XYZ file of C-alpha atoms in Angstrom:
668
model
C 0.000 0.000 0.000
C 1.308 3.412 -0.925
C 2.294 5.775 1.875
C -0.120 8.401 0.601
C -3.004 5.906 0.901
C -1.943 4.963 4.436
C -1.980 8.627 5.492
C -5.474 9.115 4.033
C -6.793 6.119 5.949
C -5.256 7.315 9.231
C -6.724 10.802 8.730
C -10.145 9.338 7.980
C -10.049 7.047 11.017
C -9.101 9.928 13.334
C -11.823 12.098 11.833
C -14.301 9.217 12.189
C -13.514 8.924 15.922
C -14.088 12.670 16.334
C -17.449 12.589 14.546
C -18.702 9.287 15.930
C -20.885 10.956 18.592
C -22.521 13.062 15.868
C -23.373 9.918 13.927
C -24.976 8.477 17.070
C -27.091 11.633 17.517
C -28.117 11.586 13.861
C -29.254 7.988 14.184
C -31.410 8.953 17.175
C -33.085 11.594 14.999
C -33.708 9.014 12.281
C -35.160 6.649 14.863
C -37.707 9.287 15.941
C -38.708 9.837 12.327
C -39.018 6.096 11.607
C -41.192 5.696 14.717
C -43.585 8.244 13.239
C -43.723 6.279 10.013
C -44.146 2.967 11.829
C -47.017 4.250 13.982
C -48.927 5.366 10.901
C -48.753 1.888 9.424
C -48.849 -0.809 12.100
C -49.456 -1.303 15.806
C -46.453 -3.642 16.004
C -43.118 -2.868 14.338
C -39.393 -3.078 15.091
C -36.706 -0.437 14.578
C -33.023 -1.341 14.570
C -30.245 1.236 14.380
C -26.519 0.991 14.019
C -23.549 3.257 13.371
C -20.707 1.589 11.538
C -17.940 0.665 13.999
C -14.462 2.070 13.531
C -13.238 -1.389 12.535
C -16.025 -1.864 10.015
C -15.353 1.606 8.600
C -11.646 0.782 8.205
C -12.365 -2.593 6.575
C -14.684 -0.991 4.026
C -12.021 1.595 3.070
C -9.517 -1.196 2.583
C -11.989 -3.341 0.570
C -13.072 -0.451 -1.643
C -10.023 1.722 -2.434
C -11.991 3.977 -4.817
C -13.107 6.201 -1.908
C -11.307 9.561 -1.901
C -13.292 11.068 0.974
C -14.855 8.024 2.675
C -16.721 9.836 5.484
C -18.524 12.047 2.981
C -18.944 9.442 0.230
C -20.114 6.418 2.234
C -23.907 6.181 2.357
C -24.250 3.580 5.114
C -22.229 4.959 8.029
C -25.551 5.566 9.714
C -28.067 2.787 9.180
C -31.604 2.164 10.369
C -34.009 -0.672 9.678
C -37.806 -0.689 9.933
C -39.336 -4.181 10.260
C -43.080 -4.484 9.625
C -45.666 -7.305 9.651
C -46.679 -7.485 5.972
C -45.597 -6.758 2.411
C -48.280 -4.062 2.140
C -46.903 -2.411 5.274
C -43.470 -2.342 3.632
C -44.954 -0.727 0.520
C -46.635 1.948 2.646
C -43.434 2.665 4.550
C -41.453 2.866 1.310
C -43.883 5.429 -0.093
C -43.618 7.560 3.052
C -39.829 7.348 2.954
C -39.794 8.488 -0.675
C -42.096 11.389 0.191
C -40.178 12.568 3.258
C -36.507 12.050 2.388
C -34.247 12.901 -0.521
C -33.452 9.571 -2.158
C -30.259 8.882 -4.096
C -31.733 7.021 -7.120
C -28.372 5.504 -8.069
C -28.144 3.612 -4.777
C -31.660 2.984 -3.403
C -33.172 -0.273 -4.635
C -35.650 -3.022 -4.006
C -33.885 -6.369 -3.714
C -36.908 -8.149 -5.219
C -36.426 -6.253 -8.475
C -32.915 -7.649 -8.812
C -33.999 -11.278 -8.422
C -34.461 -13.411 -11.528
C -37.961 -14.670 -12.385
C -37.120 -18.155 -11.113
C -35.109 -16.927 -8.128
C -35.981 -16.441 -4.480
C -33.715 -14.812 -1.977
C -32.792 -11.871 0.200
C -35.542 -9.238 -0.065
C -35.250 -5.763 1.423
C -36.167 -2.265 0.274
C -33.030 -0.184 0.749
C -32.681 3.599 0.382
C -29.737 5.952 0.561
C -31.211 9.130 2.035
C -30.572 12.637 3.224
C -33.069 14.704 5.167
C -35.653 16.814 3.340
C -35.795 20.233 4.994
C -39.428 20.812 3.930
C -40.822 17.475 5.135
C -43.925 18.017 7.326
C -43.266 14.666 9.007
C -40.375 15.937 11.127
C -40.340 19.698 10.665
C -41.189 20.138 14.381
C -38.001 18.329 15.494
C -35.869 21.420 14.791
C -33.038 19.347 13.348
C -29.686 21.216 13.141
C -28.815 22.228 9.573
C -25.476 20.457 9.888
C -27.361 17.155 9.667
C -29.155 17.980 6.399
C -26.257 16.739 4.278
C -25.600 13.616 6.343
C -26.224 10.423 4.356
C -27.776 7.301 5.821
C -29.194 3.976 4.718
C -32.788 3.004 5.527
C -33.906 -0.581 5.093
C -37.518 -1.742 5.189
C -38.510 -5.396 5.327
C -41.160 -7.747 6.677
C -40.666 -9.857 9.787
C -40.282 -12.967 7.621
C -37.760 -11.242 5.352
C -35.869 -10.188 8.444
C -35.783 -13.755 9.787
C -34.340 -14.980 6.498
C -31.878 -12.091 6.145
C -30.603 -12.412 9.711
C -29.448 -15.935 9.013
C -28.516 -15.921 5.338
C -27.089 -12.426 5.037
C -24.861 -12.858 8.057
C -23.883 -16.493 7.505
C -24.250 -17.144 3.806
C -23.559 -13.725 2.296
C -21.146 -12.007 4.645
C -20.066 -15.006 6.714
C -16.625 -16.375 7.131
C -17.606 -19.760 5.674
C -18.355 -20.637 2.082
C -21.652 -22.511 1.879
C -21.968 -25.573 -0.300
C -24.499 -25.432 -3.126
C -26.902 -27.818 -1.383
C -27.196 -25.423 1.567
C -27.564 -22.434 -0.735
C -30.469 -24.260 -2.366
C -31.923 -24.915 1.082
C -31.705 -21.188 1.891
C -33.454 -20.273 -1.371
C -36.172 -22.877 -0.766
C -36.789 -21.326 2.642
C -36.944 -17.884 1.030
C -39.608 -19.111 -1.387
C -41.709 -20.461 1.487
C -41.342 -17.235 3.456
C -42.369 -15.228 0.394
C -45.530 -17.338 0.108
C -46.252 -16.783 3.796
C -45.826 -13.010 3.384
C -48.231 -12.962 0.446
C -50.726 -15.129 2.332
C -50.551 -12.825 5.361
C -51.201 -9.823 3.092
C -54.298 -11.504 1.666
C -55.539 -12.328 5.160
C -54.928 -8.738 6.257
C -56.946 -7.517 3.262
C -59.857 -9.736 4.317
C -59.565 -8.429 7.887
C -59.716 -4.874 6.536
C -62.846 -5.829 4.608
C -64.386 -7.108 7.845
C -63.379 -3.939 9.650
C -64.710 -1.473 7.084
C -67.922 -3.461 6.614
C -68.635 -3.990 10.307
C -72.374 -4.659 10.625
C -72.935 -4.705 6.870
C -74.645 -8.107 7.050
C -77.002 -7.123 9.895
C -80.594 -5.945 9.626
C -81.528 -2.423 10.692
C -83.107 -3.820 13.868
C -79.940 -5.761 14.739
C -77.774 -2.702 14.052
C -79.936 -0.555 16.346
C -79.512 -3.084 19.172
C -75.734 -3.216 18.705
C -75.553 0.570 18.718
C -77.390 0.676 22.052
C -74.824 -1.678 23.594
C -71.848 0.210 22.136
C -73.306 3.528 23.309
C -73.193 2.274 26.913
C -69.562 1.165 26.457
C -68.681 4.484 24.812
C -70.152 6.522 27.678
C -68.060 4.503 30.136
C -64.856 4.918 28.092
C -65.024 7.951 25.795
C -61.341 7.686 24.887
C -61.732 4.275 23.249
C -61.516 5.173 19.553
C -62.184 1.603 18.402
C -65.665 1.726 19.956
C -66.361 5.064 18.282
C -65.222 3.664 14.930
C -67.487 0.607 15.246
C -70.450 2.821 16.169
C -69.791 5.001 13.120
C -69.676 1.991 10.797
C -72.967 0.667 12.178
C -74.645 4.071 11.900
C -73.358 4.367 8.329
C -75.042 1.105 7.362
C -78.456 2.491 8.322
C -77.778 5.927 6.807
C -77.615 7.799 10.133
C -75.132 10.364 8.800
C -75.807 12.895 11.538
C -74.680 10.400 14.156
C -71.591 9.412 12.158
C -70.489 13.027 11.686
C -71.130 13.991 15.319
C -69.271 10.937 16.625
C -66.191 11.155 14.442
C -65.771 14.942 14.402
C -64.780 14.805 18.085
C -61.843 12.529 17.214
C -60.652 14.090 13.944
C -57.761 15.816 15.747
C -56.164 12.410 16.421
C -55.262 12.144 12.706
C -56.212 8.471 12.545
C -56.739 7.428 8.926
C -59.822 5.177 9.438
C -61.597 7.882 11.474
C -60.882 10.608 8.916
C -61.817 8.328 6.001
C -65.248 7.518 7.441
C -65.770 11.143 8.477
C -65.028 12.360 4.958
C -67.430 9.770 3.554
C -70.207 10.719 5.993
C -69.826 14.469 5.449
C -70.285 13.925 1.729
C -73.565 12.142 2.462
C -74.847 14.435 5.190
C -74.261 17.975 3.944
C -75.503 19.738 0.825
C -72.956 20.087 -1.959
C -72.928 23.895 -1.862
C -72.180 24.079 1.883
C -68.809 24.842 3.471
C -69.127 21.753 5.651
C -69.386 19.576 2.539
C -65.993 20.814 1.345
C -64.360 19.504 4.530
C -64.811 15.990 3.146
C -62.120 16.699 0.560
C -59.581 17.919 3.120
C -60.208 14.962 5.453
C -59.796 12.442 2.631
C -56.629 14.143 1.380
C -55.260 13.977 4.918
C -55.924 10.227 4.997
C -53.995 9.801 1.752
C -51.147 11.862 3.185
C -51.105 9.647 6.291
C -51.408 6.465 4.261
C -50.613 6.834 0.542
C -51.713 3.224 -0.058
C -55.236 3.673 1.333
C -57.131 2.817 -1.828
C -60.473 3.164 -0.007
C -59.778 6.816 0.770
C -58.614 7.425 -2.800
C -61.780 5.826 -4.192
C -64.016 7.772 -1.774
C -62.275 10.964 -2.883
C -63.145 9.913 -6.442
C -66.768 9.665 -5.329
C -66.523 13.181 -3.880
C -65.337 14.549 -7.245
C -67.894 12.454 -9.153
C -70.529 15.161 -8.694
C -68.609 18.025 -10.269
C -65.188 17.123 -11.730
C -65.068 14.037 -13.934
C -61.333 14.340 -14.657
C -60.432 14.389 -10.962
C -62.821 11.531 -10.267
C -61.256 9.451 -13.038
C -57.755 10.247 -11.731
C -58.671 9.140 -8.196
C -60.234 5.875 -9.350
C -57.221 5.179 -11.561
C -54.869 5.736 -8.613
C -57.016 3.583 -6.323
C -56.949 0.795 -8.916
C -53.156 1.164 -9.295
C -52.721 0.807 -5.523
C -54.978 -2.240 -5.310
C -55.965 -3.862 -8.629
C -57.980 -6.441 -6.643
C -60.411 -3.879 -5.196
C -63.691 -4.323 -7.059
C -65.103 -0.860 -6.346
C -61.999 0.933 -7.640
C -61.794 -1.302 -10.701
C -65.474 -0.865 -11.570
C -65.416 2.909 -11.356
C -62.072 3.145 -13.153
C -63.471 1.124 -16.060
C -66.646 3.245 -16.173
C -64.701 6.502 -16.428
C -62.295 5.113 -18.987
C -65.259 3.902 -21.019
C -66.761 7.393 -20.913
C -63.439 8.781 -22.096
C -62.667 6.215 -24.831
C -66.309 5.540 -25.823
C -65.627 1.885 -26.637
C -65.178 -1.473 -24.882
C -61.483 -1.930 -25.707
C -60.259 -1.409 -22.135
C -62.933 -3.736 -20.736
C -61.775 -6.440 -23.159
C -58.144 -5.931 -22.121
C -59.105 -5.866 -18.438
C -61.031 -9.157 -18.490
C -58.456 -10.970 -16.271
C -58.802 -8.208 -13.643
C -62.596 -8.383 -13.898
C -62.674 -12.163 -13.436
C -60.279 -11.842 -10.493
C -62.532 -9.179 -8.942
C -65.628 -11.380 -9.373
C -63.829 -14.239 -7.625
C -62.816 -11.927 -4.781
C -66.382 -10.616 -4.447
C -67.696 -14.188 -4.255
C -65.210 -14.857 -1.460
C -66.451 -11.752 0.356
C -70.034 -12.976 0.023
C -69.080 -16.369 1.478
C -67.441 -14.575 4.413
C -70.410 -12.157 4.758
C -68.284 -9.057 4.231
C -68.681 -6.022 1.995
C -72.391 -6.705 1.690
C -74.302 -5.482 -0.384
C -71.424 -3.984 -2.404
C -69.965 -7.360 -3.380
C -73.283 -8.188 -5.097
C -73.476 -4.809 -6.825
C -69.882 -5.144 -8.036
C -70.494 -8.625 -9.454
C -73.592 -7.220 -11.141
C -71.562 -4.456 -12.796
C -68.769 -6.786 -13.915
C -71.218 -9.254 -15.444
C -72.848 -6.351 -17.278
C -69.405 -5.457 -18.661
C -68.897 -9.062 -19.793
C -72.323 -9.288 -21.436
C -73.781 -11.737 -18.878
C -77.110 -9.970 -18.318
C -78.827 -12.782 -16.395
C -76.032 -12.970 -13.798
C -75.835 -9.197 -13.688
C -79.560 -8.801 -12.988
C -79.556 -11.509 -10.302
C -76.682 -9.847 -8.437
C -78.287 -6.415 -8.577
C -81.427 -8.043 -7.156
C -79.401 -9.575 -4.324
C -77.657 -6.244 -3.764
C -81.038 -4.573 -3.258
C -82.140 -7.451 -1.033
C -79.190 -6.838 1.328
C -79.266 -3.029 1.221
C -80.187 -1.727 4.670
C -80.834 1.812 3.513
C -81.909 3.754 0.444
C -78.500 5.456 0.038
C -76.941 2.122 -0.892
C -79.363 1.652 -3.782
C -79.290 5.298 -4.890
C -75.458 5.285 -4.889
C -75.507 2.178 -7.071
C -77.997 3.779 -9.454
C -75.884 6.926 -9.657
C -72.814 4.889 -10.658
C -74.779 2.852 -13.197
C -76.337 6.004 -14.606
C -72.885 7.055 -15.848
C -73.339 4.372 -18.524
C -76.690 5.723 -19.747
C -75.207 6.976 -23.019
C -73.863 3.510 -23.801
C -77.048 1.422 -23.625
C -76.290 0.031 -27.087
C -73.108 -1.512 -25.602
C -74.880 -2.969 -22.573
C -78.189 -4.684 -23.454
C -80.488 -4.761 -20.426
C -78.926 -1.734 -18.711
C -82.292 0.054 -18.729
C -83.935 -2.923 -16.989
C -81.376 -2.811 -14.156
C -81.814 0.952 -13.830
C -85.596 0.515 -13.605
C -85.103 -2.242 -11.042
C -83.093 0.109 -8.816
C -85.506 3.032 -9.226
C -88.574 0.875 -8.533
C -86.827 -0.586 -5.469
C -86.309 2.936 -4.132
C -89.901 3.878 -4.941
C -91.597 0.784 -3.483
C -89.317 0.215 -0.487
C -88.460 3.750 0.570
C -90.895 6.073 -1.224
C -87.707 7.830 -2.377
C -88.570 11.231 -3.869
C -85.597 11.585 -6.301
C -86.275 8.077 -7.666
C -89.995 8.820 -8.024
C -89.271 12.088 -9.839
C -86.871 10.333 -12.204
C -89.466 7.639 -12.961
C -92.077 10.315 -13.592
C -89.745 12.078 -16.018
C -89.773 9.222 -18.509
C -92.542 6.764 -17.609
C -95.337 6.936 -20.160
C -98.030 4.355 -20.852
C -100.758 4.239 -23.474
C -102.653 1.765 -21.320
C -105.221 2.573 -18.658
C -104.264 2.527 -14.994
C -104.333 -0.789 -13.171
C -106.916 -1.049 -10.402
C -105.936 -2.532 -7.017
C -105.746 -5.068 -5.500
C -103.413 -6.998 -7.796
C -102.540 -10.696 -7.968
C -99.716 -11.850 -10.251
C -99.475 -15.500 -11.310
C -95.908 -16.625 -12.056
C -94.515 -20.022 -12.919
C -93.959 -22.805 -15.361
C -94.877 -22.428 -19.031
C -93.080 -25.500 -20.413
C -95.043 -28.073 -22.399
C -93.399 -30.868 -20.410
C -94.935 -29.434 -17.215
C -98.496 -30.068 -18.423
C -99.175 -32.684 -15.730
C -97.846 -30.333 -13.067
C -100.171 -27.566 -14.226
C -103.164 -29.914 -14.166
C -102.254 -30.856 -10.594
C -102.818 -27.269 -9.420
C -105.397 -26.038 -11.949
C -108.602 -26.943 -10.111
C -107.598 -25.463 -6.729
C -106.122 -22.308 -8.279
C -109.255 -21.597 -10.318
C -111.619 -22.225 -7.413
C -109.322 -20.341 -5.029
C -110.076 -17.107 -6.940
C -113.845 -17.425 -6.554
C -114.044 -14.658 -3.924
C -111.338 -12.414 -5.411
C -112.169 -9.047 -6.939
C -109.404 -7.074 -8.609
C -106.714 -7.235 -11.267
C -104.936 -10.404 -12.349
C -101.575 -10.215 -14.163
C -99.862 -13.116 -15.903
C -98.032 -14.174 -19.070
C -100.846 -13.648 -21.619
C -100.373 -16.925 -23.514
C -101.909 -20.407 -23.552
C -98.718 -21.921 -22.122
C -98.629 -23.342 -18.591
C -99.710 -21.111 -15.718
C -100.274 -18.195 -18.130
C -103.427 -19.999 -19.331
C -104.865 -19.637 -15.820
C -105.310 -15.932 -16.577
C -107.596 -16.632 -19.548
C -109.509 -19.323 -17.642
C -110.066 -17.019 -14.659
C -111.265 -14.274 -17.001
C -113.824 -16.714 -18.417
C -114.994 -17.817 -14.982
C -115.058 -14.473 -13.143
C -115.141 -11.748 -15.808
C -117.425 -9.564 -13.677
C -114.987 -9.558 -10.755
C -111.567 -9.998 -12.357
C -109.745 -7.978 -15.001
C -106.934 -10.090 -16.462
C -103.932 -8.416 -18.078
C -101.306 -10.363 -20.003
C -97.790 -9.033 -20.669
C -96.113 -10.361 -23.812
C -93.166 -9.269 -26.003
C -93.848 -7.753 -29.410
C -92.324 -10.877 -30.959
C -93.186 -14.216 -29.390
C -91.846 -17.659 -30.376
C -93.854 -19.592 -32.965
C -94.589 -22.230 -30.334
C -96.425 -19.680 -28.156
C -100.013 -18.540 -28.756
C -101.678 -15.411 -27.361
C -104.580 -16.239 -25.039
C -107.352 -14.005 -26.370
C -109.518 -14.761 -23.347
C -107.497 -12.182 -21.386
C -109.318 -8.898 -20.923
C -106.228 -7.033 -22.111
C -102.884 -7.899 -23.686
C -100.028 -5.431 -23.184
C -96.963 -5.606 -25.425
C -93.378 -4.781 -24.529
C -90.697 -4.097 -27.132
C -88.984 -7.391 -26.308
C -87.943 -10.129 -28.687
C -89.099 -13.284 -26.945
C -90.018 -13.662 -23.285
C -87.502 -12.125 -20.859
C -87.576 -10.341 -17.519
C -88.603 -7.221 -19.479
C -92.278 -8.204 -19.181
C -92.013 -8.368 -15.371
C -90.272 -4.970 -15.163
C -93.022 -3.570 -17.413
C -95.913 -4.745 -15.239
C -94.194 -3.446 -12.102
C -93.710 -0.081 -13.821
C -97.431 -0.053 -14.655
C -98.287 -0.974 -11.043
C -96.131 1.913 -9.812
C -97.562 4.236 -12.491
C -101.062 3.363 -11.238
C -100.101 4.595 -7.731
C -100.513 1.114 -6.225
C -98.424 0.365 -3.159
C -96.699 -3.005 -3.172
C -98.567 -4.054 -0.012
C -101.671 -4.345 -2.227
C -99.871 -6.783 -4.557
C -99.707 -10.558 -4.076
C -97.819 -13.053 -6.184
C -98.783 -16.702 -6.625
C -95.858 -18.920 -7.642
C -96.077 -22.335 -9.295
C -92.722 -23.840 -10.288
C -91.038 -22.019 -13.166
C -87.579 -21.563 -14.634
C -85.018 -18.761 -14.800
C -87.455 -15.944 -15.627
C -89.844 -17.008 -12.861
C -86.893 -17.073 -10.460
C -86.151 -13.400 -11.187
C -89.841 -12.515 -10.904
C -89.961 -14.106 -7.441
C -86.917 -12.110 -6.339
C -88.424 -8.862 -7.654
C -91.704 -9.455 -5.826
C -89.874 -9.949 -2.524
C -87.555 -6.940 -2.793
C -90.498 -4.713 -3.776
C -92.231 -5.778 -0.528
C -95.045 -7.737 -2.176
C -96.372 -10.939 -0.572
C -95.342 -14.133 -2.359
C -97.159 -17.454 -1.953
C -95.389 -20.534 -3.338
C -97.454 -23.650 -3.997
C -95.841 -26.551 -2.193
C -94.061 -29.116 -4.322
C -94.455 -27.178 -7.586
C -90.771 -27.698 -8.323
C -87.838 -25.953 -9.975
C -87.449 -22.240 -9.142
C -90.308 -22.263 -6.631
C -88.770 -25.050 -4.560
C -85.279 -23.574 -4.895
C -86.529 -20.235 -3.589
C -87.944 -21.818 -0.436
C -84.584 -23.496 0.219
C -82.429 -20.488 -0.711
C -80.734 -19.031 2.429
C -80.804 -15.557 0.825
C -84.589 -15.481 1.325
C -84.877 -17.388 4.584
C -85.603 -14.213 6.564
C -88.666 -13.556 4.398
C -90.269 -16.768 5.721
C -90.018 -15.751 9.394
C -92.542 -13.916 11.536
C -96.261 -13.910 12.218
C -97.027 -12.838 8.657
C -94.010 -13.656 6.481
C -93.844 -12.168 2.993
C -92.725 -15.507 1.560
C -95.286 -18.179 2.411
C -95.475 -21.829 1.447
C -99.043 -22.720 0.416
C -100.727 -26.090 0.414
C -102.369 -27.133 -2.834
C -105.888 -26.588 -1.504
C -108.659 -24.209 -2.490
C -108.846 -22.992 1.101
C -105.138 -22.116 1.402
C -105.024 -20.400 -1.990
C -108.220 -18.447 -1.340
C -107.005 -17.330 2.092
C -103.686 -16.096 0.688
C -105.322 -14.206 -2.189
C -108.160 -12.558 -0.275
C -107.210 -12.339 3.406
C -103.458 -12.776 3.963
């Protein structure tokens, strides 16, 4: 070694000893900053700090002779490591580090990016940093300016990555012993398993978050009210327990009690807790009028959440909803960012695709995004199995099936979404999102039927004024108003069910002998639809029968001219369109659904949807026992079990007797 080099090393070592205490102090500052980052992300985390020892400093100078001013040039004299539970936590921490420090792009790296496709190994996010004078995260620490140029290395890893690195990095990578290939393979196999565990933990954490944000979403309004009473007692005993406040807010949200949500959470906004601010921003948007100053606070609260947690896709998507009313470009940008953060989130994906469709005016992106859509449907089905994110999981599946051209599945899931909606705001929000596609009805056959379903649900279930006004704006009928009460006969129309129809015919016809009112059915000679014509013949003075048929019917079907009136839809063949049409006419005749009864006898896919519609519109549905197919499946379907409970359930199983049928039609 040249004498000149020896002198440089001695000078550097003496200088290092002089400045060592400063390095220690700088590391303490970094530790305070990393604690602030850790607290924003997880309740449990580990921080490790170290200042390079004099020996280690000397060894590095000797190993790497290119240093001319080692103390200034070395980036890892001061080092700090943040260890977090999950991969997503690491991503959040990395984003906050990038926002709050000056990063040297030539040195900072993610170890995963350097691994080959088939390779598993040492994974750590590593950054060479200097302090950012303008960072709001630590501006209050009054850090001496002399530290602003000091370089340091920050590492971020999961607990599992840390376990692997502690062994392999020290023994296999920097150890004194050369490992044989078989043990290197064993290390890499362990790394692969740990990577799988990390990914599994992240998925579990995502499900837990779904549970948390949808607390009470599967409960009825009555059950929610009871839970709120219990939590209120707990809250009064311990007002500082933020978790109780958060749970109360989520429950109140599910029944649309926005006043309670805002009043509860506003008292805790100063704590700067992301979940509290996110729900507060959401509730303010619902509670206050758009032109009020209070309404504008929603934006600031949601932006604060994103500042606290840049990976909070929920907050980003809610902010998109805030902009949806008045700034389409900002809304689209928020949904795009939310989707980028979490491509598995169905709500973000659905809204992102809607806004891109409005921008591009074609289905190209939906075609390209099919793998994401199918993945989102699978995730929504998992949520439904776990009873989380209800009713939104149903609404999201409905939207995705509409995108894919699967109208039947789409309609069923919108029906189930309405069935599990505890409050009108859930349905009206869904309609508002779907209404963004109104100019693209040619791309989405059946869109108008789903929109009418949602509007009629709001009208019949909640007497919702905006929905009623919207229906009034376009509903027109050339037919006379329907007179109450109304009985609708639904069921099998297949030729092969002729024996089944005969089994019920006598009791159904005689069961109407005391009924006076309107009868609605299929308007043909097929199956149960023929009952309408027969009843018109028997009781024409008491019953007005109305048949709903498409403008084009199959050659195998014949109009039953015994009906008092046949009403035509613009459909091509029998679909659910006829059912939506008669419910529109019932609404247009100012008939409340409590004056409507539905008699069900077997049936296939269309009858199944008609049964669902009757129940969600609050009509009474009587199913004839043993009539098979959709009727029997409905009775066994857990989604409608609650409708069979109580002194006067809306879904009732009827015996095939004149007495039971007559009682249901006239007195039930």
